[in-house]
Amino acid sequence: MMAKTILITGASSGIGRASALYFAEKGWSVAATMRDPQKADAALQQPQISVLALDVTDGSSIANAVAATLARYQKIDALLNNAGYALFGPMEASDSEQIQQQFATNLFGLIEVTQQVLPVMRAAGQGLILNVSSIVGRLALPYASSYVATKFAVEGLSESMRYELDPFHIRVKLIEPGSILTEFGKGSMQVATSEPYQVSMNKFLGVFTKSNARAASPEDVAKVIYRAANDASNRLRYLAKPGPLFWLNRFLPDAAWRRLLVKAMVK
């Protein structure tokens, strides 16, 4: 029986890299894609893994990676849309180019990769789309408005697509990590600054950094992704160590939640 094949975007580091290694360890064939394959971790150089160039903001790059995956493995059983980064800072300080790039990578890139893979899955009569969202796809935090907006959009997009794709036996699943111990500050995070907001933003980033220190590792999240990939149910959302903020948001009244967040992060 042929091994299952997964195409992963943003596999050079963090969740994407950890997922590529974990799926390969479990016997899957992995197309580990990234903008610059020359930067691939040496650990990805193994028989189960093909390292391919794919820039989610470039349609021809996506097409070439899909074609290369099919040439190597003849199928794509699952797509893990993982590529993305976080833009932090007040909305007022984020210029239009920063905001457009945030959406181009985190949302429009995810959409175009999915659009190019879906015909392959429809022809096969089955498939699985795994979209990496975040707990901020369900709750908003200060100084992350553009990033939060992209994750809210991914949540709605995924929920809508699962109805559209059900007749073709293509399932859609969302992975919702909390803070991740990943490459923040090394390409996965950008910060827009503005003097009037600086004091409160610094406090927020301090809280975020503390939270990140207690976060799930990329390897922890990869295991959740693998569990979702092998769950034959129609479950949509899979939390990956969401942390206390998520549960407080779920159970506190809105006024109490807002007071807590403002006290802890803003004032």
mmCIF file of C-alpha atoms in Angstrom:
data_model
loop_
_atom_site.group_PDB
_atom_site.id
_atom_site.type_symbol
_atom_site.label_atom_id
_atom_site.label_comp_id
_atom_site.label_asym_id
_atom_site.label_seq_id
_atom_site.Cartn_x
_atom_site.Cartn_y
_atom_site.Cartn_z
ATOM 1 C CA MET A 1 0.000 0.000 0.000
ATOM 2 C CA MET A 2 1.378 3.420 -0.969
ATOM 3 C CA ALA A 3 2.239 5.759 1.866
ATOM 4 C CA LYS A 4 -0.033 8.746 2.320
ATOM 5 C CA THR A 5 1.332 12.048 1.034
ATOM 6 C CA ILE A 6 1.136 15.448 2.708
ATOM 7 C CA LEU A 7 2.178 18.807 1.252
ATOM 8 C CA ILE A 8 3.263 21.280 3.940
ATOM 9 C CA THR A 9 3.785 25.013 3.448
ATOM 10 C CA GLY A 10 6.224 26.986 5.604
ATOM 11 C CA ALA A 11 8.276 23.899 6.480
ATOM 12 C CA SER A 12 11.627 25.622 7.011
ATOM 13 C CA SER A 13 11.096 26.080 10.748
ATOM 14 C CA GLY A 14 8.647 25.914 13.629
ATOM 15 C CA ILE A 15 5.399 23.984 13.237
ATOM 16 C CA GLY A 16 5.983 23.228 9.549
ATOM 17 C CA ARG A 17 9.410 21.703 10.120
ATOM 18 C CA ALA A 18 8.241 19.721 13.151
ATOM 19 C CA SER A 19 5.228 18.432 11.224
ATOM 20 C CA ALA A 20 7.345 17.357 8.254
ATOM 21 C CA LEU A 21 9.627 15.356 10.540
ATOM 22 C CA TYR A 22 6.767 13.831 12.545
ATOM 23 C CA PHE A 23 4.694 12.769 9.528
ATOM 24 C CA ALA A 24 7.808 11.253 7.931
ATOM 25 C CA GLU A 25 8.548 9.384 11.153
ATOM 26 C CA LYS A 26 5.013 7.967 10.977
ATOM 27 C CA GLY A 27 5.581 6.672 7.448
ATOM 28 C CA TRP A 28 4.018 9.435 5.363
ATOM 29 C CA SER A 29 5.611 10.855 2.239
ATOM 30 C CA VAL A 30 6.181 14.562 2.827
ATOM 31 C CA ALA A 31 6.527 17.466 0.402
ATOM 32 C CA ALA A 32 8.145 20.013 2.737
ATOM 33 C CA THR A 33 7.870 23.362 0.988
ATOM 34 C CA MET A 34 9.456 26.720 1.762
ATOM 35 C CA ARG A 35 10.460 29.886 -0.058
ATOM 36 C CA ASP A 36 14.165 29.018 -0.074
ATOM 37 C CA PRO A 37 15.000 25.282 0.015
ATOM 38 C CA GLN A 38 18.683 26.173 0.484
ATOM 39 C CA LYS A 39 17.749 27.161 4.039
ATOM 40 C CA ALA A 40 16.251 23.743 4.780
ATOM 41 C CA ASP A 41 17.285 22.146 8.041
ATOM 42 C CA ALA A 42 19.627 19.188 7.548
ATOM 43 C CA ALA A 43 17.138 17.025 9.461
ATOM 44 C CA LEU A 44 14.728 17.343 6.513
ATOM 45 C CA GLN A 45 17.187 15.628 4.189
ATOM 46 C CA GLN A 46 15.769 12.110 4.400
ATOM 47 C CA PRO A 47 14.137 9.636 1.976
ATOM 48 C CA GLN A 48 10.557 10.235 3.178
ATOM 49 C CA ILE A 49 10.831 14.005 2.621
ATOM 50 C CA SER A 50 11.113 16.096 -0.547
ATOM 51 C CA VAL A 51 12.172 19.700 0.057
ATOM 52 C CA LEU A 52 10.546 21.952 -2.559
ATOM 53 C CA ALA A 53 10.397 25.683 -3.289
ATOM 54 C CA LEU A 54 7.004 27.276 -2.699
ATOM 55 C CA ASP A 55 6.190 30.923 -2.067
ATOM 56 C CA VAL A 56 2.509 31.184 -1.106
ATOM 57 C CA THR A 57 2.360 34.716 -2.562
ATOM 58 C CA ASP A 58 3.464 33.502 -6.026
ATOM 59 C CA GLY A 59 0.941 31.516 -8.070
ATOM 60 C CA SER A 60 3.497 30.016 -10.434
ATOM 61 C CA SER A 61 5.637 28.919 -7.491
ATOM 62 C CA ILE A 62 2.610 27.149 -6.013
ATOM 63 C CA ALA A 63 1.839 25.447 -9.336
ATOM 64 C CA ASN A 64 5.429 24.238 -9.687
ATOM 65 C CA ALA A 65 5.446 22.785 -6.167
ATOM 66 C CA VAL A 66 2.129 20.987 -6.680
ATOM 67 C CA ALA A 67 3.380 19.575 -10.003
ATOM 68 C CA ALA A 68 6.655 18.443 -8.410
ATOM 69 C CA THR A 69 4.772 16.746 -5.567
ATOM 70 C CA LEU A 70 2.561 14.878 -8.030
ATOM 71 C CA ALA A 71 5.558 13.883 -10.169
ATOM 72 C CA ARG A 72 7.262 12.426 -7.094
ATOM 73 C CA TYR A 73 4.301 10.870 -5.257
ATOM 74 C CA GLN A 74 1.421 10.778 -7.803
ATOM 75 C CA LYS A 75 -1.052 12.130 -5.226
ATOM 76 C CA ILE A 76 -1.670 14.612 -2.432
ATOM 77 C CA ASP A 77 -3.732 13.088 0.359
ATOM 78 C CA ALA A 78 -3.427 16.054 2.720
ATOM 79 C CA LEU A 79 -2.471 19.720 2.560
ATOM 80 C CA LEU A 80 -1.134 21.484 5.654
ATOM 81 C CA ASN A 81 -1.492 25.247 5.208
ATOM 82 C CA ASN A 82 1.040 26.416 7.761
ATOM 83 C CA ALA A 83 2.995 29.294 6.153
ATOM 84 C CA GLY A 84 2.482 32.599 7.902
ATOM 85 C CA TYR A 85 3.865 35.183 10.301
ATOM 86 C CA ALA A 86 2.591 37.623 12.911
ATOM 87 C CA LEU A 87 2.519 41.403 12.519
ATOM 88 C CA PHE A 88 2.346 43.082 15.930
ATOM 89 C CA GLY A 89 1.780 46.735 16.694
ATOM 90 C CA PRO A 90 -1.035 49.293 16.795
ATOM 91 C CA MET A 91 -3.196 49.452 13.690
ATOM 92 C CA GLU A 92 -2.392 53.154 13.334
ATOM 93 C CA ALA A 93 1.318 52.371 13.001
ATOM 94 C CA SER A 94 0.954 49.588 10.430
ATOM 95 C CA ASP A 95 1.365 50.892 6.893
ATOM 96 C CA SER A 96 -0.739 49.591 4.028
ATOM 97 C CA GLU A 97 2.107 47.523 2.595
ATOM 98 C CA GLN A 98 2.622 45.719 5.918
ATOM 99 C CA ILE A 99 -1.092 44.969 6.226
ATOM 100 C CA GLN A 100 -1.398 43.824 2.615
ATOM 101 C CA GLN A 101 1.613 41.527 3.009
ATOM 102 C CA GLN A 102 0.147 40.084 6.197
ATOM 103 C CA PHE A 103 -3.059 39.166 4.364
ATOM 104 C CA ALA A 104 -1.184 38.042 1.232
ATOM 105 C CA THR A 105 0.778 35.497 3.248
ATOM 106 C CA ASN A 106 -1.611 34.372 5.981
ATOM 107 C CA LEU A 107 -4.885 34.372 4.037
ATOM 108 C CA PHE A 108 -4.636 34.883 0.267
ATOM 109 C CA GLY A 109 -1.645 32.550 0.021
ATOM 110 C CA LEU A 110 -3.517 29.876 1.952
ATOM 111 C CA ILE A 111 -6.469 30.300 -0.401
ATOM 112 C CA GLU A 112 -4.412 30.008 -3.576
ATOM 113 C CA VAL A 113 -2.490 26.943 -2.407
ATOM 114 C CA THR A 114 -5.806 25.310 -1.502
ATOM 115 C CA GLN A 115 -7.347 26.253 -4.857
ATOM 116 C CA GLN A 116 -4.464 24.621 -6.722
ATOM 117 C CA VAL A 117 -4.554 21.427 -4.650
ATOM 118 C CA LEU A 118 -8.333 20.902 -4.615
ATOM 119 C CA PRO A 119 -8.635 19.698 -8.243
ATOM 120 C CA VAL A 120 -6.116 16.957 -7.427
ATOM 121 C CA MET A 121 -8.178 15.873 -4.422
ATOM 122 C CA ARG A 122 -11.489 16.032 -6.284
ATOM 123 C CA ALA A 123 -10.051 13.821 -9.023
ATOM 124 C CA ALA A 124 -8.935 11.347 -6.343
ATOM 125 C CA GLY A 125 -12.352 11.407 -4.684
ATOM 126 C CA GLN A 126 -10.964 12.305 -1.279
ATOM 127 C CA GLY A 127 -8.592 14.604 0.567
ATOM 128 C CA LEU A 128 -7.890 16.599 3.686
ATOM 129 C CA ILE A 129 -7.174 20.310 4.180
ATOM 130 C CA LEU A 130 -5.481 21.188 7.483
ATOM 131 C CA ASN A 131 -5.362 24.933 8.174
ATOM 132 C CA VAL A 132 -3.137 26.260 10.957
ATOM 133 C CA SER A 133 -5.106 28.981 12.691
ATOM 134 C CA SER A 134 -4.575 30.143 16.285
ATOM 135 C CA ILE A 135 -6.522 30.784 19.444
ATOM 136 C CA VAL A 136 -6.599 34.387 18.160
ATOM 137 C CA GLY A 137 -8.838 33.086 15.409
ATOM 138 C CA ARG A 138 -11.456 32.975 18.149
ATOM 139 C CA LEU A 139 -10.438 35.806 20.504
ATOM 140 C CA ALA A 140 -8.767 39.145 19.877
ATOM 141 C CA LEU A 141 -5.667 40.473 21.600
ATOM 142 C CA PRO A 142 -4.353 44.065 21.548
ATOM 143 C CA TYR A 143 -1.555 45.070 19.199
ATOM 144 C CA ALA A 144 -2.161 42.183 16.832
ATOM 145 C CA SER A 145 -5.139 43.439 14.855
ATOM 146 C CA SER A 146 -3.928 42.519 11.358
ATOM 147 C CA TYR A 147 -2.716 39.094 12.457
ATOM 148 C CA VAL A 148 -5.947 38.463 14.389
ATOM 149 C CA ALA A 149 -7.975 39.518 11.351
ATOM 150 C CA THR A 150 -6.210 36.972 9.132
ATOM 151 C CA LYS A 151 -6.831 34.186 11.646
ATOM 152 C CA PHE A 152 -10.504 35.114 12.079
ATOM 153 C CA ALA A 153 -10.733 34.956 8.282
ATOM 154 C CA VAL A 154 -9.064 31.524 8.138
ATOM 155 C CA GLU A 155 -11.577 30.244 10.687
ATOM 156 C CA GLY A 156 -14.576 31.456 8.689
ATOM 157 C CA LEU A 157 -13.102 30.316 5.385
ATOM 158 C CA SER A 158 -12.463 26.836 6.755
ATOM 159 C CA GLU A 159 -15.912 26.492 8.276
ATOM 160 C CA SER A 160 -17.540 27.506 5.001
ATOM 161 C CA MET A 161 -15.300 25.308 2.835
ATOM 162 C CA ARG A 162 -16.064 22.168 4.793
ATOM 163 C CA TYR A 163 -19.692 22.344 3.600
ATOM 164 C CA GLU A 164 -18.655 22.985 -0.004
ATOM 165 C CA LEU A 165 -16.155 20.137 -0.051
ATOM 166 C CA ASP A 166 -18.157 17.512 1.815
ATOM 167 C CA PRO A 167 -19.821 16.139 -1.385
ATOM 168 C CA PHE A 168 -16.322 15.405 -2.745
ATOM 169 C CA HIS A 169 -15.220 13.585 0.445
ATOM 170 C CA ILE A 170 -12.662 16.313 1.190
ATOM 171 C CA ARG A 171 -12.533 17.199 4.861
ATOM 172 C CA VAL A 172 -11.351 20.489 6.378
ATOM 173 C CA LYS A 173 -9.786 20.817 9.820
ATOM 174 C CA LEU A 174 -8.489 23.758 11.853
ATOM 175 C CA ILE A 175 -5.484 23.580 14.165
ATOM 176 C CA GLU A 176 -5.612 26.222 16.909
ATOM 177 C CA PRO A 177 -2.354 26.572 18.859
ATOM 178 C CA GLY A 178 -1.847 28.994 21.695
ATOM 179 C CA SER A 179 1.542 30.693 21.890
ATOM 180 C CA ILE A 180 4.209 28.610 20.174
ATOM 181 C CA LEU A 181 7.898 28.267 21.042
ATOM 182 C CA THR A 182 9.014 28.947 17.493
ATOM 183 C CA GLU A 183 11.105 31.378 15.454
ATOM 184 C CA PHE A 184 9.517 34.590 16.772
ATOM 185 C CA GLY A 185 11.827 37.487 16.072
ATOM 186 C CA LYS A 186 13.560 35.545 13.275
ATOM 187 C CA GLY A 187 11.094 35.957 10.433
ATOM 188 C CA SER A 188 7.833 34.750 12.005
ATOM 189 C CA MET A 189 7.145 38.079 13.722
ATOM 190 C CA GLN A 190 7.204 41.718 12.639
ATOM 191 C CA VAL A 191 6.591 44.724 14.876
ATOM 192 C CA ALA A 192 5.180 48.100 13.859
ATOM 193 C CA THR A 193 5.836 50.805 16.450
ATOM 194 C CA SER A 194 4.348 54.195 17.320
ATOM 195 C CA GLU A 195 5.463 56.435 20.188
ATOM 196 C CA PRO A 196 1.996 57.176 21.671
ATOM 197 C CA TYR A 197 1.352 53.433 22.043
ATOM 198 C CA GLN A 198 4.855 52.387 23.061
ATOM 199 C CA VAL A 199 4.418 51.975 26.831
ATOM 200 C CA SER A 200 1.278 49.873 26.661
ATOM 201 C CA MET A 201 2.570 47.868 23.682
ATOM 202 C CA ASN A 202 5.794 47.061 25.521
ATOM 203 C CA LYS A 203 3.722 45.766 28.415
ATOM 204 C CA PHE A 204 1.681 43.619 26.043
ATOM 205 C CA LEU A 205 4.795 42.206 24.377
ATOM 206 C CA GLY A 206 6.244 41.458 27.811
ATOM 207 C CA VAL A 207 3.129 39.472 28.746
ATOM 208 C CA PHE A 208 3.228 37.737 25.358
ATOM 209 C CA THR A 209 6.894 36.783 25.812
ATOM 210 C CA LYS A 210 6.180 35.346 29.281
ATOM 211 C CA SER A 211 3.251 33.384 27.899
ATOM 212 C CA ASN A 212 5.392 32.133 25.011
ATOM 213 C CA ALA A 213 7.958 30.773 27.472
ATOM 214 C CA ARG A 214 5.295 28.381 28.835
ATOM 215 C CA ALA A 215 3.908 27.495 25.437
ATOM 216 C CA ALA A 216 3.592 24.300 23.496
ATOM 217 C CA SER A 217 6.585 23.342 21.401
ATOM 218 C CA PRO A 218 6.282 23.000 17.611
ATOM 219 C CA GLU A 219 6.647 19.247 18.180
ATOM 220 C CA ASP A 220 3.604 19.290 20.491
ATOM 221 C CA VAL A 221 1.566 21.014 17.801
ATOM 222 C CA ALA A 222 2.812 18.592 15.130
ATOM 223 C CA LYS A 223 1.367 15.728 17.166
ATOM 224 C CA VAL A 224 -2.008 17.470 17.322
ATOM 225 C CA ILE A 225 -1.881 17.985 13.548
ATOM 226 C CA TYR A 226 -1.074 14.307 13.019
ATOM 227 C CA ARG A 227 -3.972 13.303 15.273
ATOM 228 C CA ALA A 228 -6.306 15.551 13.292
ATOM 229 C CA ALA A 229 -5.030 14.116 10.010
ATOM 230 C CA ASN A 230 -5.908 10.623 11.177
ATOM 231 C CA ASP A 231 -9.285 11.506 12.703
ATOM 232 C CA ALA A 232 -11.938 10.259 10.278
ATOM 233 C CA SER A 233 -14.673 12.268 11.996
ATOM 234 C CA ASN A 234 -16.083 15.581 10.797
ATOM 235 C CA ARG A 235 -14.653 17.450 13.780
ATOM 236 C CA LEU A 236 -13.467 20.895 12.670
ATOM 237 C CA ARG A 237 -11.327 22.394 15.454
ATOM 238 C CA TYR A 238 -8.315 20.961 17.291
ATOM 239 C CA LEU A 239 -6.792 22.974 20.130
ATOM 240 C CA ALA A 240 -3.063 22.692 20.808
ATOM 241 C CA LYS A 241 -2.286 23.755 24.394
ATOM 242 C CA PRO A 242 -4.359 26.939 24.172
ATOM 243 C CA GLY A 243 -3.352 28.278 27.596
ATOM 244 C CA PRO A 244 -5.322 30.113 30.306
ATOM 245 C CA LEU A 245 -6.287 33.153 28.219
ATOM 246 C CA PHE A 246 -8.353 30.970 25.907
ATOM 247 C CA TRP A 247 -10.311 29.381 28.750
ATOM 248 C CA LEU A 248 -10.821 32.688 30.571
ATOM 249 C CA ASN A 249 -12.194 34.158 27.339
ATOM 250 C CA ARG A 250 -14.530 31.184 26.931
ATOM 251 C CA PHE A 251 -16.028 31.300 30.413
ATOM 252 C CA LEU A 252 -15.837 34.894 31.689
ATOM 253 C CA PRO A 253 -18.581 37.425 30.877
ATOM 254 C CA ASP A 254 -17.416 39.891 28.241
ATOM 255 C CA ALA A 255 -17.085 42.813 30.671
ATOM 256 C CA ALA A 256 -14.954 40.765 33.072
ATOM 257 C CA TRP A 257 -12.789 39.471 30.213
ATOM 258 C CA ARG A 258 -12.161 43.000 28.938
ATOM 259 C CA ARG A 259 -11.223 44.288 32.406
ATOM 260 C CA LEU A 260 -8.790 41.401 32.852
ATOM 261 C CA LEU A 261 -7.149 41.915 29.476
ATOM 262 C CA VAL A 262 -6.831 45.674 29.858
ATOM 263 C CA LYS A 263 -5.322 45.293 33.323
ATOM 264 C CA ALA A 264 -2.892 42.576 32.271
ATOM 265 C CA MET A 265 -1.777 43.912 28.920
ATOM 266 C CA VAL A 266 -2.602 47.518 28.291
ATOM 267 C CA LYS A 267 -2.677 49.778 31.331
#
